[in-house]
Amino acid sequence: MHSVLDFAHVLATRGLEAGDIAVDATTGNGHDTVALARAVGAEGQVFGIDVQADALDSTEDRLVDEGLEGPVTLLHAGHEHLADHLPSRVHGQVGAVMFNLGYLPGSASTLTTTPDTTIPALDAAMGVLRPGGVATVVLYTGHEGGADEAEAVDEWAAALPQEQFRALSYRFVNQRNDPPRLVAVEKRADGEAGTTDPAA
Ligand code: SAH
């Protein structure tokens, strides 16, 4: 079985092709940014967003090490403003948006993501996705506020209209020490069957 982090990568990258556009909404140390940059290739474009300069520096170093900095634009901003920071030409064209919530691993900072900005950011992500595009959200419940944030994201995902989105939760149920969990959302392609289709 895929680990939660691997499955987030599988779901985020499976529909990406060379030349596509993707967003890492929490670059952190840059692991997701690297995976997205590989998936879209030199002709593609990745926007990496983080509120902490340390995270963006760490991501930049990782991209340079991997020779992948070309297609990546790093944005020092809150992801709740992501629609304002992405050029309007990419709105509705984004193939994948990845979120990895919580705090920056290895950092002295105690800053974590919080539901009051995470939920608006998820709404903004739904707006910029193309039909068939996927958003992944890795959740951590072990830190202060993490369980509340995970619950808020679960409720947000469960309330998405099924005519427009398919949402799933992926989690291991017998692991100790608060393992991470995944919520993933696919924006349905235009014309896909919705609730009114008896065959759905
Ligand atoms: N994906 C990373 C881990 C991300 S850690 C990895 O693989 O290593 C979570 C990141 O979210 C932190 O770097 C933190 O600075 C960032 N963050 C917190 N609040 C944010 C916000 N409102 N907008 C964008 N990034 C935020």
XYZ file of N, CA and C and ligand atoms in Angstrom:
626
model
N 0.849 -1.205 0.000
C 0.000 0.000 0.000
C 0.878 1.247 0.000
N 0.388 2.282 -0.617
C 1.125 3.548 -0.614
C 1.098 4.184 0.774
N 2.214 4.777 1.182
C 2.178 5.641 2.362
C 1.305 6.844 2.013
N 0.905 7.592 3.043
C 0.078 8.776 2.798
C 0.809 9.773 1.891
N 2.107 9.984 2.156
C 2.836 10.960 1.331
C 2.991 10.461 -0.100
N 3.273 9.160 -0.267
C 3.384 8.613 -1.624
C 2.061 8.707 -2.366
N 0.977 8.394 -1.661
C -0.321 8.404 -2.349
C -0.704 9.836 -2.749
N -0.321 10.823 -1.921
C -0.554 12.221 -2.312
C 0.181 12.517 -3.623
N 1.419 12.036 -3.744
C 2.174 12.272 -4.983
C 1.551 11.548 -6.169
N 1.116 10.306 -5.927
C 0.488 9.532 -7.009
C -0.737 10.280 -7.539
N -1.607 10.698 -6.617
C -2.856 11.338 -7.048
C -2.601 12.702 -7.692
N -1.638 13.454 -7.132
C -1.389 14.802 -7.667
C -0.747 14.750 -9.043
N 0.115 13.742 -9.282
C 0.895 13.752 -10.526
C 0.305 12.866 -11.628
N -0.647 12.015 -11.303
C -1.080 11.044 -12.318
C -1.727 11.706 -13.527
N -2.358 12.866 -13.339
C -2.980 13.533 -14.488
C -2.107 14.623 -15.094
N -0.899 14.794 -14.556
C -0.026 15.876 -15.064
C 0.776 15.386 -16.263
N 0.900 16.273 -17.241
C 1.706 15.968 -18.416
C 2.735 17.076 -18.606
N 3.734 16.796 -19.435
C 4.740 17.816 -19.749
C 4.025 19.071 -20.247
N 4.437 20.217 -19.716
C 3.841 21.483 -20.136
C 2.693 21.952 -19.266
N 2.282 21.123 -18.295
C 1.158 21.493 -17.421
C 1.563 22.518 -16.352
N 0.532 22.984 -15.645
C 0.719 23.966 -14.574
C 0.295 23.323 -13.255
N 1.113 23.505 -12.212
C 0.801 22.936 -10.900
C 1.188 23.923 -9.808
N 0.629 23.714 -8.606
C 0.877 24.614 -7.482
C 1.250 23.783 -6.253
N 2.334 24.169 -5.578
C 2.619 23.656 -4.235
C 2.235 24.771 -3.272
N 1.125 24.585 -2.557
C 0.567 25.657 -1.727
C 1.272 25.796 -0.383
N 2.159 24.850 -0.038
C 2.958 24.906 1.203
C 4.312 24.311 0.871
N 5.245 25.102 0.339
C 6.469 24.467 -0.178
C 7.268 23.776 0.920
N 7.259 24.342 2.154
C 8.045 23.722 3.220
C 9.463 23.482 2.750
N 9.944 22.247 2.869
C 11.311 21.943 2.434
C 11.397 21.557 0.962
N 10.297 21.633 0.248
C 10.353 21.539 -1.204
C 10.160 20.168 -1.821
N 9.814 19.155 -1.006
C 9.673 17.809 -1.585
C 8.557 17.761 -2.626
N 7.425 18.379 -2.299
C 6.295 18.354 -3.245
C 6.607 19.220 -4.473
N 7.280 20.341 -4.252
C 7.631 21.218 -5.379
C 8.489 20.460 -6.389
N 9.451 19.686 -5.876
C 10.327 18.892 -6.748
C 9.514 17.868 -7.540
N 8.604 17.186 -6.851
C 7.795 16.156 -7.535
C 6.941 16.800 -8.630
N 6.369 17.962 -8.345
C 5.527 18.632 -9.345
C 6.377 19.134 -10.516
N 7.560 19.680 -10.210
C 8.431 20.192 -11.280
C 8.858 19.052 -12.202
N 9.149 17.891 -11.620
C 9.490 16.716 -12.457
C 8.329 16.351 -13.362
N 7.115 16.389 -12.802
C 5.946 15.916 -13.548
C 5.597 16.847 -14.713
N 5.814 18.155 -14.565
C 5.423 19.079 -15.649
C 6.572 19.364 -16.609
N 7.815 19.052 -16.173
C 8.960 19.198 -17.073
C 9.329 20.653 -17.341
N 10.353 20.805 -18.164
C 10.902 22.141 -18.425
C 9.908 23.051 -19.136
N 8.963 22.450 -19.871
C 7.968 23.264 -20.593
C 6.807 23.678 -19.691
N 6.729 23.068 -18.508
C 5.611 23.339 -17.614
C 5.906 24.480 -16.671
N 4.991 24.669 -15.714
C 5.167 25.743 -14.747
C 4.643 25.306 -13.385
N 5.445 25.538 -12.350
C 5.021 25.241 -10.977
C 5.116 26.532 -10.167
N 4.053 26.844 -9.428
C 4.075 27.956 -8.489
C 4.187 27.370 -7.091
N 5.224 27.768 -6.351
C 5.423 27.300 -4.982
C 5.187 28.452 -4.028
N 4.312 28.222 -3.047
C 3.903 29.294 -2.131
C 4.268 28.909 -0.703
N 4.805 29.866 0.055
C 4.986 29.649 1.500
C 5.050 31.018 2.169
N 4.582 31.060 3.426
C 4.668 32.326 4.180
C 6.031 32.526 4.811
N 6.858 31.461 4.886
C 8.155 31.591 5.561
C 9.285 31.648 4.534
N 10.109 32.700 4.654
C 11.258 32.833 3.755
C 12.197 31.627 3.887
N 12.341 31.094 5.111
C 13.215 29.929 5.308
C 12.767 28.746 4.454
N 11.469 28.558 4.373
C 10.922 27.455 3.579
C 11.243 27.671 2.102
N 11.058 28.889 1.636
C 11.325 29.157 0.214
C 12.812 28.993 -0.093
N 13.690 29.413 0.850
C 15.138 29.245 0.648
C 15.488 27.762 0.564
N 14.888 26.978 1.465
C 15.162 25.547 1.494
C 14.662 24.880 0.210
N 13.494 25.320 -0.254
C 12.934 24.785 -1.500
C 13.825 25.145 -2.688
N 14.269 26.405 -2.716
C 15.139 26.859 -3.812
C 16.421 26.005 -3.856
N 17.024 25.760 -2.676
C 18.249 24.942 -2.626
C 17.988 23.550 -3.180
N 16.846 22.967 -2.797
C 16.529 21.609 -3.242
C 16.326 21.581 -4.765
N 15.644 22.605 -5.271
C 15.398 22.663 -6.722
C 16.716 22.796 -7.485
N 17.609 23.638 -6.986
C 18.896 23.835 -7.661
C 19.689 22.525 -7.631
N 19.703 21.844 -6.473
C 20.401 20.552 -6.373
C 19.895 19.569 -7.415
N 18.597 19.614 -7.666
C 17.978 18.654 -8.591
C 17.980 19.171 -10.033
N 18.438 20.414 -10.237
C 18.426 21.005 -11.578
C 17.026 21.279 -12.090
N 16.112 21.570 -11.161
C 14.694 21.714 -11.538
C 14.163 23.130 -11.332
N 15.053 24.106 -11.094
C 14.564 25.438 -10.736
C 13.886 26.148 -11.915
N 14.207 25.715 -13.145
C 13.702 26.401 -14.341
C 12.212 26.666 -14.349
N 11.374 25.623 -14.213
C 9.934 25.847 -14.353
C 9.245 26.375 -13.091
N 9.997 26.640 -12.008
C 9.346 26.954 -10.722
C 9.413 28.447 -10.401
N 8.279 29.007 -10.032
C 8.191 30.379 -9.532
C 7.837 30.304 -8.054
N 8.713 30.815 -7.184
C 8.444 30.773 -5.741
C 7.798 32.085 -5.303
N 6.740 31.979 -4.513
C 5.954 33.143 -4.089
C 5.932 33.216 -2.563
N 6.393 34.327 -2.026
C 6.386 34.538 -0.573
C 5.039 35.158 -0.214
N 4.079 34.311 0.137
C 2.704 34.782 0.324
C 1.915 33.761 1.125
N 0.764 34.163 1.615
C -0.168 33.236 2.245
C -0.984 32.541 1.161
N -1.140 31.224 1.291
C -1.862 30.490 0.237
C -3.337 30.883 0.156
N -3.865 31.508 1.225
C -5.252 31.983 1.160
C -5.418 33.048 0.077
N -4.280 33.645 -0.353
C -4.321 34.657 -1.423
C -3.856 34.080 -2.754
N -3.873 32.757 -2.879
C -3.222 32.168 -4.060
C -3.839 32.608 -5.383
N -5.139 32.831 -5.375
C -5.771 33.250 -6.642
C -5.247 34.613 -7.090
N -4.910 35.483 -6.109
C -4.388 36.814 -6.465
C -2.951 36.733 -6.965
N -2.222 35.716 -6.513
C -0.801 35.634 -6.860
C -0.540 34.851 -8.139
N -1.493 34.037 -8.551
C -1.293 33.306 -9.809
C -1.770 34.180 -10.961
N -1.029 34.215 -12.062
C -1.481 35.015 -13.208
C -2.869 34.561 -13.659
N -3.699 35.510 -14.087
C -5.085 35.153 -14.415
C -5.154 34.135 -15.558
N -4.123 34.109 -16.416
C -4.154 33.147 -17.537
C -4.122 31.695 -17.052
N -3.644 31.449 -15.821
C -3.593 30.057 -15.352
C -4.835 29.660 -14.539
N -5.698 30.630 -14.226
C -6.919 30.286 -13.475
C -7.756 29.312 -14.301
N -8.157 28.229 -13.675
C -8.933 27.225 -14.397
C -8.082 26.296 -15.256
N -6.753 26.460 -15.173
C -5.843 25.656 -16.014
C -4.910 24.773 -15.183
N -5.029 24.830 -13.852
C -4.045 24.165 -12.990
C -4.389 22.676 -12.860
N -3.407 21.823 -13.124
C -3.648 20.385 -13.091
C -3.598 19.780 -11.707
N -2.821 20.384 -10.785
C -2.696 19.834 -9.431
C -2.301 20.929 -8.455
N -2.882 20.860 -7.257
C -2.470 21.739 -6.146
C -2.183 20.837 -4.950
N -0.975 20.940 -4.400
C -0.624 20.120 -3.229
C -0.525 20.988 -1.978
N -1.127 20.500 -0.893
C -0.972 21.111 0.431
C -0.330 20.066 1.347
N 0.631 20.508 2.143
C 1.187 19.654 3.195
C 1.157 20.522 4.446
N 0.181 20.269 5.313
C -0.126 21.194 6.406
C 0.799 20.972 7.603
N 0.543 21.743 8.675
C 1.343 21.612 9.889
C 2.493 22.599 9.908
N 3.620 22.175 10.480
C 4.769 23.072 10.629
C 5.912 22.635 9.733
N 6.869 23.527 9.581
C 8.026 23.265 8.713
C 8.982 22.308 9.426
N 9.184 21.102 8.879
C 10.072 20.142 9.551
C 11.494 20.696 9.648
N 12.114 20.530 10.812
C 13.504 20.950 10.998
C 13.664 22.427 11.281
N 12.575 23.163 11.395
C 12.663 24.603 11.628
C 12.474 24.919 13.108
N 13.076 26.015 13.563
C 12.893 26.454 14.950
C 11.532 27.135 15.106
N 10.940 27.503 13.996
C 9.686 28.250 14.044
C 8.532 27.367 14.501
N 7.619 27.933 15.278
C 6.440 27.187 15.728
C 5.232 27.496 14.850
N 5.464 28.237 13.768
C 4.347 28.603 12.892
C 3.746 27.355 12.235
N 2.444 27.230 12.322
C 1.766 26.124 11.620
C 0.648 26.701 10.762
N 0.179 25.880 9.842
C -1.025 26.256 9.102
C -2.209 26.258 10.081
N -3.229 27.055 9.786
C -4.410 27.115 10.658
C -5.673 27.123 9.795
N -6.775 26.595 10.343
C -7.986 26.480 9.531
C -8.485 27.810 8.963
N -8.272 28.916 9.678
C -8.830 30.189 9.180
C -8.174 30.638 7.881
N -6.975 30.145 7.589
C -6.378 30.430 6.274
C -6.389 29.190 5.376
N -6.317 27.991 5.976
C -6.302 26.767 5.160
C -7.610 26.616 4.374
N -8.748 26.844 5.033
C -10.020 26.619 4.335
C -10.205 27.617 3.177
N -9.962 28.935 3.385
C -10.014 29.835 2.220
C -9.026 29.429 1.123
N -7.851 28.911 1.512
C -6.871 28.483 0.504
C -7.399 27.297 -0.295
N -8.073 26.366 0.385
C -8.643 25.212 -0.329
C -9.732 25.673 -1.287
N -10.562 26.625 -0.843
C -11.586 27.174 -1.752
C -10.930 27.816 -2.969
N -9.855 28.578 -2.719
C -9.152 29.232 -3.838
C -8.570 28.185 -4.777
N -8.058 27.091 -4.213
C -7.484 26.027 -5.043
C -8.554 25.421 -5.953
N -9.768 25.241 -5.419
C -10.850 24.677 -6.243
C -11.122 25.585 -7.439
N -10.977 26.899 -7.214
C -11.226 27.871 -8.291
C -10.192 27.813 -9.397
N -8.928 27.551 -9.055
C -7.887 27.594 -10.098
C -7.694 26.249 -10.801
N -8.214 25.158 -10.210
C -8.062 23.845 -10.861
C -8.791 23.809 -12.202
N -8.254 23.038 -13.118
C -8.958 22.781 -14.379
C -9.899 21.590 -14.153
N -10.883 21.388 -15.015
C -11.680 20.163 -14.926
C -10.747 18.945 -15.006
N -10.924 17.999 -14.104
C -10.027 16.842 -14.035
C -8.817 17.072 -13.150
N -8.597 18.328 -12.716
C -7.466 18.642 -11.838
C -7.691 18.119 -10.428
N -6.592 17.935 -9.690
C -6.644 17.296 -8.373
C -5.931 18.163 -7.332
N -6.547 18.266 -6.150
C -5.870 18.878 -4.999
C -5.638 17.809 -3.948
N -4.449 17.801 -3.344
C -4.154 16.861 -2.259
C -3.829 17.668 -1.002
N -4.263 17.150 0.148
C -4.037 17.835 1.425
C -3.541 16.801 2.431
N -2.270 16.886 2.818
C -1.751 15.990 3.857
C -1.928 16.682 5.209
N -2.550 15.944 6.135
C -2.973 16.491 7.427
C -2.207 15.813 8.554
N -1.874 16.589 9.563
C -1.178 16.052 10.739
C -1.995 16.398 11.978
N -2.260 15.394 12.812
C -3.097 15.643 13.977
C -2.290 15.694 15.269
N -0.972 15.442 15.212
C -0.177 15.306 16.437
C 0.192 16.617 17.106
N 0.231 17.716 16.342
C 0.680 18.987 16.939
C -0.517 19.784 17.453
N -0.239 20.777 18.271
C -1.268 21.662 18.824
C -2.129 22.244 17.690
N -3.417 22.037 17.755
C -4.310 22.585 16.726
C -4.473 21.683 15.510
N -3.632 20.652 15.409
C -3.651 19.807 14.213
C -4.940 19.012 14.057
N -5.447 18.490 15.183
C -6.676 17.689 15.103
C -7.856 18.566 14.673
N -7.901 19.799 15.198
C -8.979 20.718 14.810
C -8.881 21.059 13.326
N -7.652 21.259 12.868
C -7.476 21.598 11.456
C -7.905 20.422 10.571
N -7.516 19.213 10.962
C -7.890 18.026 10.179
C -9.412 17.886 10.122
N -10.062 18.139 11.260
C -11.522 18.045 11.281
C -12.148 19.094 10.358
N -11.598 20.308 10.383
C -12.121 21.372 9.519
C -11.968 20.992 8.046
N -10.826 20.385 7.692
C -10.605 20.002 6.289
C -11.534 18.846 5.911
N -11.704 17.887 6.825
C -12.633 16.776 6.549
C -14.046 17.311 6.288
N -14.484 18.244 7.128
C -15.841 18.795 6.963
C -15.954 19.584 5.665
N -14.904 20.331 5.357
C -14.891 21.104 4.105
C -15.030 20.153 2.915
N -14.243 19.077 2.924
C -14.257 18.145 1.785
C -15.611 17.442 1.673
N -16.170 17.048 2.824
C -17.442 16.314 2.812
C -18.585 17.191 2.302
N -18.441 18.510 2.428
C -19.508 19.431 2.008
C -19.386 19.852 0.543
N -18.345 19.410 -0.158
C -18.198 19.795 -1.569
C -19.317 19.155 -2.391
N -19.949 19.920 -3.286
C -21.032 19.343 -4.081
C -20.531 18.240 -5.010
N -21.187 17.070 -4.952
C -20.662 15.926 -5.695
C -20.836 16.061 -7.202
N -21.697 16.984 -7.638
C -21.814 17.221 -9.076
C -20.525 17.840 -9.635
N -19.804 18.551 -8.775
C -18.615 19.280 -9.241
C -17.300 18.667 -8.789
N -17.318 17.900 -7.691
C -16.060 17.403 -7.118
C -16.205 15.964 -6.644
N -15.097 15.223 -6.693
C -15.035 13.925 -6.025
C -13.980 14.053 -4.933
N -14.351 13.739 -3.695
C -13.429 13.918 -2.570
C -13.218 12.592 -1.854
N -11.976 12.311 -1.462
C -11.704 11.078 -0.729
C -10.822 11.358 0.469
N -10.880 10.416 1.415
C -10.024 10.460 2.596
C -9.239 9.159 2.609
N -7.937 9.240 2.873
C -7.074 8.046 2.887
C -6.301 8.079 4.189
N -6.465 7.033 4.998
C -5.781 7.026 6.292
C -5.576 5.613 6.788
N -4.474 5.392 7.471
C -4.238 4.114 8.134
C -4.905 4.165 9.497
N -5.591 3.093 9.850
C -6.433 3.148 11.042
C -5.848 2.383 12.232
N -4.674 1.751 12.054
C -4.115 0.975 13.174
C -2.684 1.396 13.504
N -2.334 2.664 13.192
C -0.957 3.091 13.469
C -0.916 3.977 14.705
N 0.170 3.810 15.495
C 0.347 4.643 16.685
C 0.910 6.007 16.303
N 0.910 6.921 17.241
C 1.592 8.218 17.131
C 1.055 9.104 16.007
N -0.245 9.212 15.912
C -0.859 10.215 15.032
C -0.272 10.231 13.623
N -0.457 9.167 12.846
C 0.087 9.169 11.483
C -0.612 10.240 10.636
N 0.085 10.741 9.590
C -0.565 11.726 8.719
C -1.738 11.102 7.958
N -2.608 11.938 7.477
C -3.787 11.513 6.707
C -3.848 12.333 5.439
N -4.630 11.848 4.496
C -4.742 12.538 3.210
C -6.203 12.805 2.877
N -6.482 14.016 2.416
C -7.746 14.320 1.755
C -7.388 14.720 0.326
N -8.085 14.172 -0.649
C -7.829 14.538 -2.046
C -9.146 14.850 -2.727
N -9.100 15.840 -3.610
C -10.306 16.291 -4.312
C -10.008 16.391 -5.796
N -10.889 15.823 -6.588
C -10.790 15.957 -8.045
C -11.931 16.849 -8.529
N -11.592 17.854 -9.317
C -12.641 18.680 -9.930
C -13.176 17.898 -11.116
N -14.469 17.652 -11.145
C -15.009 16.782 -12.192
C -14.924 17.453 -13.553
N -14.661 16.644 -14.549
C -14.630 17.152 -15.917
C -16.028 17.584 -16.309
N -16.126 18.626 -17.140
C -17.436 19.092 -17.607
C -18.200 17.931 -18.214
N -19.457 17.824 -17.873
C -20.292 16.799 -18.502
C -20.228 15.458 -17.818
N -19.360 15.315 -16.781
C -19.320 14.037 -16.053
C -20.641 13.857 -15.312
N -21.054 12.641 -15.132
C -22.340 12.377 -14.485
C -22.339 12.871 -13.047
N -23.441 13.471 -12.614
C -23.569 13.949 -11.243
C -24.618 13.157 -10.503
N -25.159 13.744 -9.428
C -26.114 13.028 -8.571
C -27.390 12.638 -9.277
N -27.761 13.430 -10.304
C -29.057 13.167 -10.928
C -29.011 11.968 -11.870
N -27.801 11.487 -12.168
C -27.676 10.336 -13.059
C -27.887 9.054 -12.247
N -28.941 8.293 -12.551
C -29.205 7.091 -11.759
C -28.062 6.078 -11.833
N -27.225 6.162 -12.867
C -26.128 5.203 -12.997
C -24.890 5.635 -12.216
N -24.903 6.852 -11.634
C -23.704 7.373 -10.967
C -23.397 6.609 -9.682
N 5.594 19.931 1.987
C 6.656 20.222 2.928
C 6.165 20.403 4.375
C 5.244 21.603 4.504
S 5.274 22.247 6.084
C 7.729 19.155 2.841
O 7.573 18.218 2.110
O 8.737 19.288 3.530
C 3.980 23.440 6.071
C 4.401 24.755 5.475
O 3.239 25.583 5.413
C 5.437 25.539 6.306
O 6.589 25.750 5.539
C 4.729 26.870 6.612
O 5.575 27.992 6.543
C 3.671 26.923 5.532
N 2.523 27.777 5.818
C 1.903 28.009 6.994
N 0.861 28.857 6.835
C 0.828 29.178 5.513
C -0.002 30.019 4.707
N -1.042 30.705 5.219
N 0.281 30.112 3.392
C 1.310 29.435 2.837
N 2.134 28.637 3.545
C 1.894 28.504 4.872
